[in-house]
């Protein structure tokens, strides 16, 4: 490959205790937790709003806070849901603790909580690299309408969903799986008879809420090669009568590769129009449906995950091994979407699992913590914990840990675990049962 060399002076526009990269479910919660821990915090986000896959990807609902009707994930994630519900932006479905939400109310609630906590926001800012001094990251580089800018910090939290900061810093990654889980472009339909679509509510434990009637039709069409790859279909309300988001497109792509990501967007946009028409023709509740919007970006289930001090395995997670440094929980089924077929492995848990702090730190990276779906786990453990409620819990732990590291002036792997767990428990996290 041809290369060019470009050198330029980059202004340092801010100096913080902690910079959080990525404002998705894990990142916005990490930033709030870090700021509430007393740190001076900045959050970088490539879009003009927070929420990541929840808002830019329109993946709904927020899954899941409960196991068998018992709340497993509390703390800031649950406080966020309560704030969202208070403005009519969330509805809990028991016993799972699935949250149907309004994406617009999600954005405003997250933004309010961030600003109330005193976090400095850098929106429309794309993280493109970092500067290191020995093992320590000293600055992250962002690009926005002002050009390239640098932000300095004592500690950094990578919540980019694709481990962008860890990647630029040269952190080790998990060996890529055989095939990455597929990407899906979610679309929103209006003028739907939502009362005639019971599966937009996700109420029972142990049920995969997809539309079996539509699936049968699609499978027959696929035998005749008349439809592309699909998943589900899964439908979810957005708390607006007549409006649903639909999750049924599917393409095999490495969304951390720009060429593949561009192709995926183009291919899936075509598929959205085709599937909208098929839903209108085949499912009475959709007969008058109109395509309101596609998500701003294709939803990404899996790209890079870091290789941390510990890699959480499916065995440990499914057997609910409790670790002395457990800092977050997960209770969603293991949910692996097949990249090359219409299939899905959905394995329900016997009990809620645990995430140890050692999965958030990386040997040789003393001031970097990761949170969200990039944490150090194998494909099975990750396929459960990647959902929103659990990554928010990991985000809170990462933010609280970074704030403790600022106070103690220690390497992130030296954070006092007893103090971290006590901080999380005091804020409502359930780490013990
Ligand atoms: C199709 C699909 C369906 C899903 N369904 C559900 C579901 O029903 N329920 C559920 O709970 N979960 C679901 N998920 C999973 C869940 O949404 C994600 O795993 C979760 O959002 C991950 O959170 P995160 O914070 O790690 O990353 P993300 O949500 O990806 O957030 C990352 C954030 O970082 C920003 N960012 C990324 N790179 C940069 C950069 N270089 N510079 C600046 N900003 C950057 C992004 O804009 C984004 O805001 C689904 C996912 C997909 C793809």
XYZ file of C-alpha atoms and ligand atoms in Angstrom:
486
model
C 0.000 0.000 0.000
C 1.261 3.523 -0.828
C 1.687 5.773 2.190
C 2.166 9.498 2.678
C 3.736 11.241 5.673
C 1.991 14.200 7.191
C 3.262 16.079 10.232
C 1.318 18.837 11.907
C 1.157 20.771 15.155
C -2.017 19.899 17.050
C -3.441 22.331 19.615
C -4.112 20.860 23.067
C -7.610 22.225 23.718
C -8.242 20.666 27.123
C -6.594 18.915 30.062
C -8.721 16.594 32.216
C -8.429 13.961 34.898
C -10.329 11.514 32.701
C -11.312 11.471 29.028
C -14.057 9.029 28.063
C -14.074 8.106 24.365
C -17.525 7.218 22.987
C -20.908 8.262 24.373
C -22.879 5.042 23.910
C -24.614 3.196 26.789
C -21.293 2.330 28.439
C -19.606 5.671 27.729
C -22.206 8.111 28.936
C -22.643 6.130 32.164
C -18.843 5.887 32.614
C -18.531 9.663 32.252
C -21.298 10.321 34.804
C -19.780 7.850 37.293
C -16.299 9.348 36.876
C -17.563 12.912 37.346
C -19.640 11.925 40.368
C -16.463 10.376 41.762
C -14.973 13.864 41.863
C -12.955 13.831 38.631
C -12.753 16.500 35.943
C -14.148 14.574 32.956
C -14.529 15.073 29.193
C -16.571 12.874 26.859
C -15.782 12.579 23.134
C -18.567 11.517 20.774
C -18.585 11.399 16.971
C -22.301 12.235 16.717
C -24.140 15.290 18.062
C -25.895 13.169 20.704
C -25.216 10.270 23.047
C -26.662 6.773 23.169
C -24.542 4.946 20.583
C -26.348 1.902 19.260
C -29.412 2.800 21.381
C -30.010 6.031 19.434
C -27.716 6.061 16.389
C -28.436 2.379 15.770
C -32.077 2.395 16.984
C -31.561 -1.038 18.534
C -34.366 -1.526 21.013
C -35.340 -2.450 23.690
C -32.771 -1.849 26.454
C -32.088 -5.425 27.583
C -32.210 -6.533 30.472
C -32.150 -5.424 34.103
C -33.762 -8.440 35.784
C -33.295 -12.146 36.156
C -36.499 -14.027 37.026
C -38.162 -10.810 38.101
C -35.306 -9.793 40.418
C -33.333 -6.618 39.637
C -29.734 -7.542 38.854
C -28.473 -4.279 37.378
C -29.061 -1.167 39.467
C -26.896 1.885 40.080
C -26.643 4.671 37.498
C -28.093 2.477 34.699
C -31.330 2.028 36.625
C -31.333 5.668 37.752
C -31.164 6.565 34.042
C -34.215 4.389 33.323
C -36.127 6.054 36.169
C -35.230 9.505 34.827
C -36.311 8.374 31.355
C -39.594 6.984 32.688
C -40.245 10.230 34.567
C -40.529 12.093 31.227
C -42.563 9.319 29.585
C -39.535 7.894 27.766
C -39.364 4.377 29.214
C -41.677 1.477 29.996
C -40.464 -1.540 31.938
C -41.632 -5.000 30.977
C -41.667 -7.529 33.788
C -40.238 -9.974 34.685
C -37.227 -9.369 32.411
C -36.705 -5.704 33.046
C -36.662 -5.024 29.305
C -37.093 -1.318 28.679
C -39.051 -0.030 25.700
C -37.910 3.550 25.197
C -38.201 6.701 23.144
C -34.846 7.288 21.371
C -35.307 11.085 21.500
C -36.077 11.060 25.228
C -33.067 8.766 25.698
C -30.811 11.402 24.104
C -32.115 14.285 26.214
C -32.045 12.312 29.477
C -28.472 11.119 28.987
C -27.397 14.635 28.015
C -29.058 16.162 31.089
C -27.416 13.654 33.433
C -23.997 14.269 31.857
C -24.276 18.040 32.115
C -25.636 17.862 35.673
C -22.604 15.752 36.623
C -20.317 18.441 35.166
C -18.949 16.451 32.208
C -17.480 18.531 29.347
C -18.876 17.294 26.047
C -17.001 17.192 22.738
C -19.699 16.304 20.182
C -19.085 15.907 16.447
C -15.569 14.871 17.380
C -14.036 11.729 15.916
C -11.239 10.033 17.832
C -8.484 9.394 15.287
C -5.427 8.578 17.359
C -3.465 9.112 20.530
C -0.069 10.174 21.799
C 1.864 8.029 24.249
C 4.802 8.598 26.549
C 6.210 5.146 27.268
C 3.268 2.966 28.304
C 1.069 5.913 29.256
C -1.413 7.556 26.924
C -0.947 11.314 27.332
C -3.421 12.685 24.765
C -6.165 11.588 22.440
C -6.469 13.199 19.023
C -9.893 14.200 17.774
C -10.965 15.644 14.411
C -13.869 18.025 14.083
C -14.840 21.164 12.183
C -12.054 23.042 13.989
C -9.467 20.617 12.625
C -7.327 18.225 14.634
C -7.320 18.786 18.397
C -5.661 17.039 21.334
C -7.140 16.397 24.775
C -4.777 15.518 27.601
C -5.756 13.411 30.617
C -4.367 11.330 33.441
C -6.661 8.398 32.589
C -8.652 7.354 29.525
C -11.709 5.137 29.182
C -12.336 3.489 25.815
C -16.087 3.079 25.211
C -16.046 3.332 21.418
C -17.705 -0.043 20.847
C -14.907 -0.886 18.387
C -11.971 -0.377 20.799
C -10.719 2.517 18.656
C -8.572 4.096 21.379
C -7.128 0.742 22.466
C -6.406 -0.066 18.822
C -4.637 3.262 18.189
C -2.665 2.824 21.424
C -1.469 -0.616 20.293
C -3.354 -2.695 22.880
C -3.582 -6.463 22.339
C -6.902 -7.710 20.956
C -8.779 -10.979 21.308
C -8.041 -13.320 18.429
C -10.793 -12.684 15.883
C -13.579 -15.270 16.026
C -14.227 -17.532 13.076
C -16.829 -15.070 11.797
C -18.023 -11.832 13.358
C -21.677 -11.527 14.237
C -23.572 -9.816 11.386
C -24.443 -6.137 11.200
C -28.083 -4.993 10.899
C -29.608 -1.716 9.733
C -32.665 -1.058 11.897
C -35.581 0.824 10.353
C -38.554 2.640 11.807
C -42.046 2.177 10.404
C -45.027 4.426 11.044
C -48.740 3.883 10.533
C -48.496 0.356 11.945
C -51.390 -1.272 13.787
C -49.308 -1.707 16.939
C -52.260 -3.155 18.874
C -52.219 -6.102 16.446
C -48.507 -6.798 17.043
C -48.269 -8.510 20.447
C -44.615 -9.421 19.952
C -43.537 -5.798 20.326
C -43.831 -6.460 24.069
C -41.131 -8.648 25.585
C -42.655 -9.923 28.768
C -41.733 -13.577 29.343
C -38.456 -15.130 30.444
C -37.180 -17.784 28.023
C -38.999 -16.551 24.887
C -37.333 -15.273 21.717
C -39.812 -12.666 20.551
C -39.545 -12.871 16.786
C -42.393 -12.937 14.282
C -42.721 -16.619 13.369
C -45.372 -16.020 10.689
C -43.202 -13.542 8.813
C -40.157 -15.723 9.297
C -41.885 -18.644 7.606
C -42.787 -16.457 4.627
C -39.236 -15.146 4.366
C -37.743 -18.629 4.592
C -39.900 -19.813 1.695
C -38.876 -16.775 -0.369
C -35.266 -17.419 0.506
C -35.474 -20.998 -0.765
C -36.351 -19.427 -4.134
C -33.511 -16.871 -3.641
C -36.032 -14.031 -3.665
C -34.888 -12.391 -0.446
C -31.449 -11.623 0.976
C -30.196 -12.833 4.345
C -32.434 -11.820 7.235
C -32.758 -12.289 10.981
C -35.774 -12.424 13.289
C -37.751 -10.381 12.437
C -37.912 -8.613 15.790
C -40.154 -5.598 16.389
C -40.068 -3.099 19.214
C -42.183 -0.099 20.089
C -40.726 3.353 20.714
C -43.603 4.572 22.921
C -45.363 6.278 20.001
C -48.640 4.793 18.785
C -48.343 3.260 15.332
C -44.530 3.319 15.303
C -42.134 0.374 15.563
C -38.481 -0.299 14.921
C -37.750 -3.420 12.901
C -34.656 -5.570 13.232
C -34.470 -7.975 10.286
C -31.677 -6.958 7.889
C -28.431 -8.862 8.184
C -25.078 -8.717 6.425
C -21.722 -10.279 7.094
C -19.209 -7.443 7.433
C -16.302 -6.255 9.518
C -17.698 -2.870 10.486
C -14.276 -1.720 11.723
C -13.097 -1.866 8.092
C -14.216 1.262 6.249
C -14.700 -0.396 2.849
C -16.806 -3.199 4.298
C -18.802 -0.762 6.442
C -19.578 1.482 3.458
C -20.702 -1.493 1.426
C -22.857 -2.765 4.299
C -24.663 0.576 4.584
C -25.461 0.606 0.839
C -26.552 -3.024 0.653
C -28.701 -2.893 3.788
C -30.461 0.325 2.740
C -31.657 -1.530 -0.363
C -32.795 -4.418 1.823
C -34.757 -2.097 4.127
C -36.949 -0.973 1.224
C -37.469 -4.554 0.075
C -38.360 -5.798 3.573
C -40.709 -2.861 4.193
C -42.654 -3.844 1.093
C -42.731 -7.513 2.136
C -44.028 -6.608 5.592
C -46.741 -4.425 4.007
C -47.795 -7.249 1.696
C -47.755 -10.093 4.198
C -48.521 -8.908 7.716
C -51.882 -7.166 8.176
C -50.574 -4.931 10.982
C -48.096 -3.447 8.478
C -50.443 -3.114 5.494
C -50.487 0.710 5.684
C -46.973 1.105 7.073
C -44.628 3.831 5.882
C -40.860 3.892 6.195
C -40.122 6.796 8.541
C -36.359 6.459 8.786
C -33.427 4.122 8.830
C -31.067 4.353 11.792
C -28.282 6.925 11.291
C -25.859 4.016 11.197
C -25.964 0.275 10.718
C -25.998 -1.570 14.031
C -22.726 -3.271 14.920
C -22.844 -6.341 17.136
C -19.194 -7.330 17.152
C -15.830 -5.980 16.014
C -12.705 -5.705 18.214
C -12.470 -6.746 21.865
C -9.353 -6.136 23.936
C -7.220 -8.823 25.567
C -7.161 -7.759 29.198
C -5.626 -9.049 32.416
C -8.390 -11.645 32.370
C -10.576 -12.895 29.517
C -14.043 -13.824 30.745
C -15.008 -17.171 29.253
C -18.438 -18.477 28.390
C -17.912 -21.301 30.912
C -17.193 -18.881 33.756
C -20.075 -16.654 32.810
C -22.671 -19.382 32.207
C -21.718 -21.029 35.493
C -22.080 -17.643 37.245
C -18.559 -17.850 38.692
C -18.363 -15.045 41.250
C -14.999 -13.255 41.324
C -13.454 -11.365 44.259
C -13.199 -8.359 41.917
C -16.693 -8.690 40.371
C -17.840 -5.191 39.396
C -20.779 -5.774 37.032
C -23.426 -8.336 36.166
C -25.197 -9.688 33.106
C -28.504 -11.536 32.802
C -29.373 -11.553 29.089
C -29.310 -14.856 27.187
C -26.204 -15.665 25.179
C -27.367 -14.252 21.859
C -25.228 -15.136 18.850
C -26.564 -14.164 15.434
C -25.229 -16.237 12.559
C -23.387 -14.191 9.960
C -23.886 -16.491 6.995
C -27.401 -17.790 7.665
C -30.723 -16.698 9.135
C -29.996 -18.564 12.390
C -29.425 -17.466 15.967
C -27.992 -19.251 19.005
C -30.056 -18.127 21.957
C -29.033 -19.755 25.246
C -30.921 -18.787 28.376
C -28.880 -18.387 31.566
C -29.290 -20.560 34.664
C -28.490 -17.511 36.784
C -27.103 -14.012 36.349
C -23.353 -13.866 35.608
C -20.469 -11.726 36.878
C -17.803 -9.538 35.244
C -14.452 -9.133 37.049
C -12.615 -5.794 37.010
C -9.539 -7.494 35.479
C -11.465 -7.695 32.164
C -11.434 -3.875 31.950
C -7.670 -3.370 32.204
C -4.842 -4.435 29.913
C -1.284 -5.477 30.820
C 1.148 -2.706 29.853
C -1.543 0.025 29.665
C -1.431 1.678 33.096
C -3.859 4.534 32.441
C -6.401 2.911 30.112
C -9.690 1.282 31.163
C -12.171 -0.182 28.684
C -15.936 -0.531 29.010
C -18.872 -1.685 26.934
C -18.889 -4.447 24.382
C -15.102 -4.224 23.864
C -14.237 -5.595 27.321
C -12.022 -8.669 27.546
C -14.280 -11.679 26.983
C -14.629 -14.596 24.632
C -17.372 -14.690 22.000
C -19.844 -16.524 24.248
C -19.613 -14.363 27.398
C -19.559 -11.259 25.246
C -22.675 -12.362 23.351
C -24.712 -11.974 26.536
C -23.052 -9.018 28.242
C -22.892 -6.825 25.117
C -26.528 -5.737 25.610
C -27.277 -2.303 26.934
C -28.102 -2.755 30.628
C -24.974 -4.838 31.285
C -22.622 -2.560 29.334
C -24.038 0.394 31.273
C -23.124 -1.464 34.479
C -19.598 -2.032 33.175
C -19.478 1.666 32.223
C -20.336 2.703 35.765
C -17.601 0.442 37.142
C -15.039 1.836 34.678
C -15.917 5.448 35.522
C -15.867 4.840 39.277
C -12.536 2.963 38.995
C -10.938 5.770 36.988
C -12.087 8.343 39.570
C -10.528 6.236 42.357
C -7.308 5.949 40.331
C -7.193 9.758 40.012
C -7.506 10.141 43.786
C -4.898 7.486 44.590
C -2.620 8.337 41.654
C -2.208 4.647 40.830
C -2.047 2.401 37.797
C -5.596 1.338 36.832
C -4.797 -2.263 37.750
C -3.891 -1.120 41.297
C -7.290 0.432 42.095
C -8.522 -0.607 45.545
C -11.104 -3.259 44.644
C -12.846 -3.217 48.024
C -13.323 0.544 47.715
C -14.518 0.225 44.103
C -17.058 -2.453 44.988
C -18.216 -0.433 48.019
C -18.656 2.664 45.806
C -20.698 0.701 43.283
C -22.821 -1.029 45.912
C -23.505 2.295 47.648
C -24.910 3.628 44.372
C -27.301 0.681 44.029
C -25.287 -1.905 42.079
C -26.034 -5.514 43.002
C -22.709 -7.387 42.990
C -23.289 -10.195 45.402
C -26.260 -12.471 44.747
C -28.735 -5.003 15.437
C -28.516 -4.927 16.888
C -29.541 -5.233 17.759
C -29.348 -5.115 19.125
N -30.408 -5.355 19.950
C -30.273 -5.070 21.254
C -31.403 -5.160 22.102
O -32.503 -5.517 21.689
N -31.229 -4.836 23.409
C -30.017 -4.416 23.892
O -29.932 -4.085 25.063
N -28.930 -4.387 23.112
C -29.031 -4.683 21.807
N -27.933 -4.607 20.994
C -26.582 -4.461 21.596
C -26.240 -3.087 22.145
O -26.964 -2.076 21.571
C -24.757 -2.769 22.037
O -23.973 -3.890 22.274
C -24.405 -1.679 23.023
O -24.994 -0.473 22.586
C -22.919 -1.513 23.174
O -22.660 -0.340 23.922
P -21.236 0.339 23.859
O -21.324 1.545 24.716
O -20.188 -0.650 24.134
O -21.035 0.751 22.323
P -21.915 1.589 21.315
O -23.350 1.532 21.624
O -21.471 1.132 19.963
O -21.420 3.081 21.558
C -20.157 3.518 21.108
C -20.170 5.032 21.037
O -18.885 5.505 20.686
C -18.976 6.402 19.583
N -17.749 6.235 18.803
C -17.322 5.109 18.214
N -16.134 5.321 17.637
C -15.819 6.611 17.847
C -14.712 7.414 17.497
N -13.671 6.916 16.816
N -14.720 8.709 17.871
C -15.770 9.236 18.584
N -16.839 8.509 18.953
C -16.857 7.201 18.600
C -20.228 5.969 18.846
O -20.760 7.014 18.053
C -21.131 5.550 19.987
O -21.868 6.633 20.509
C -28.088 -4.723 19.638
C -27.042 -4.423 18.761
C -27.249 -4.519 17.409
C -26.138 -4.167 16.491
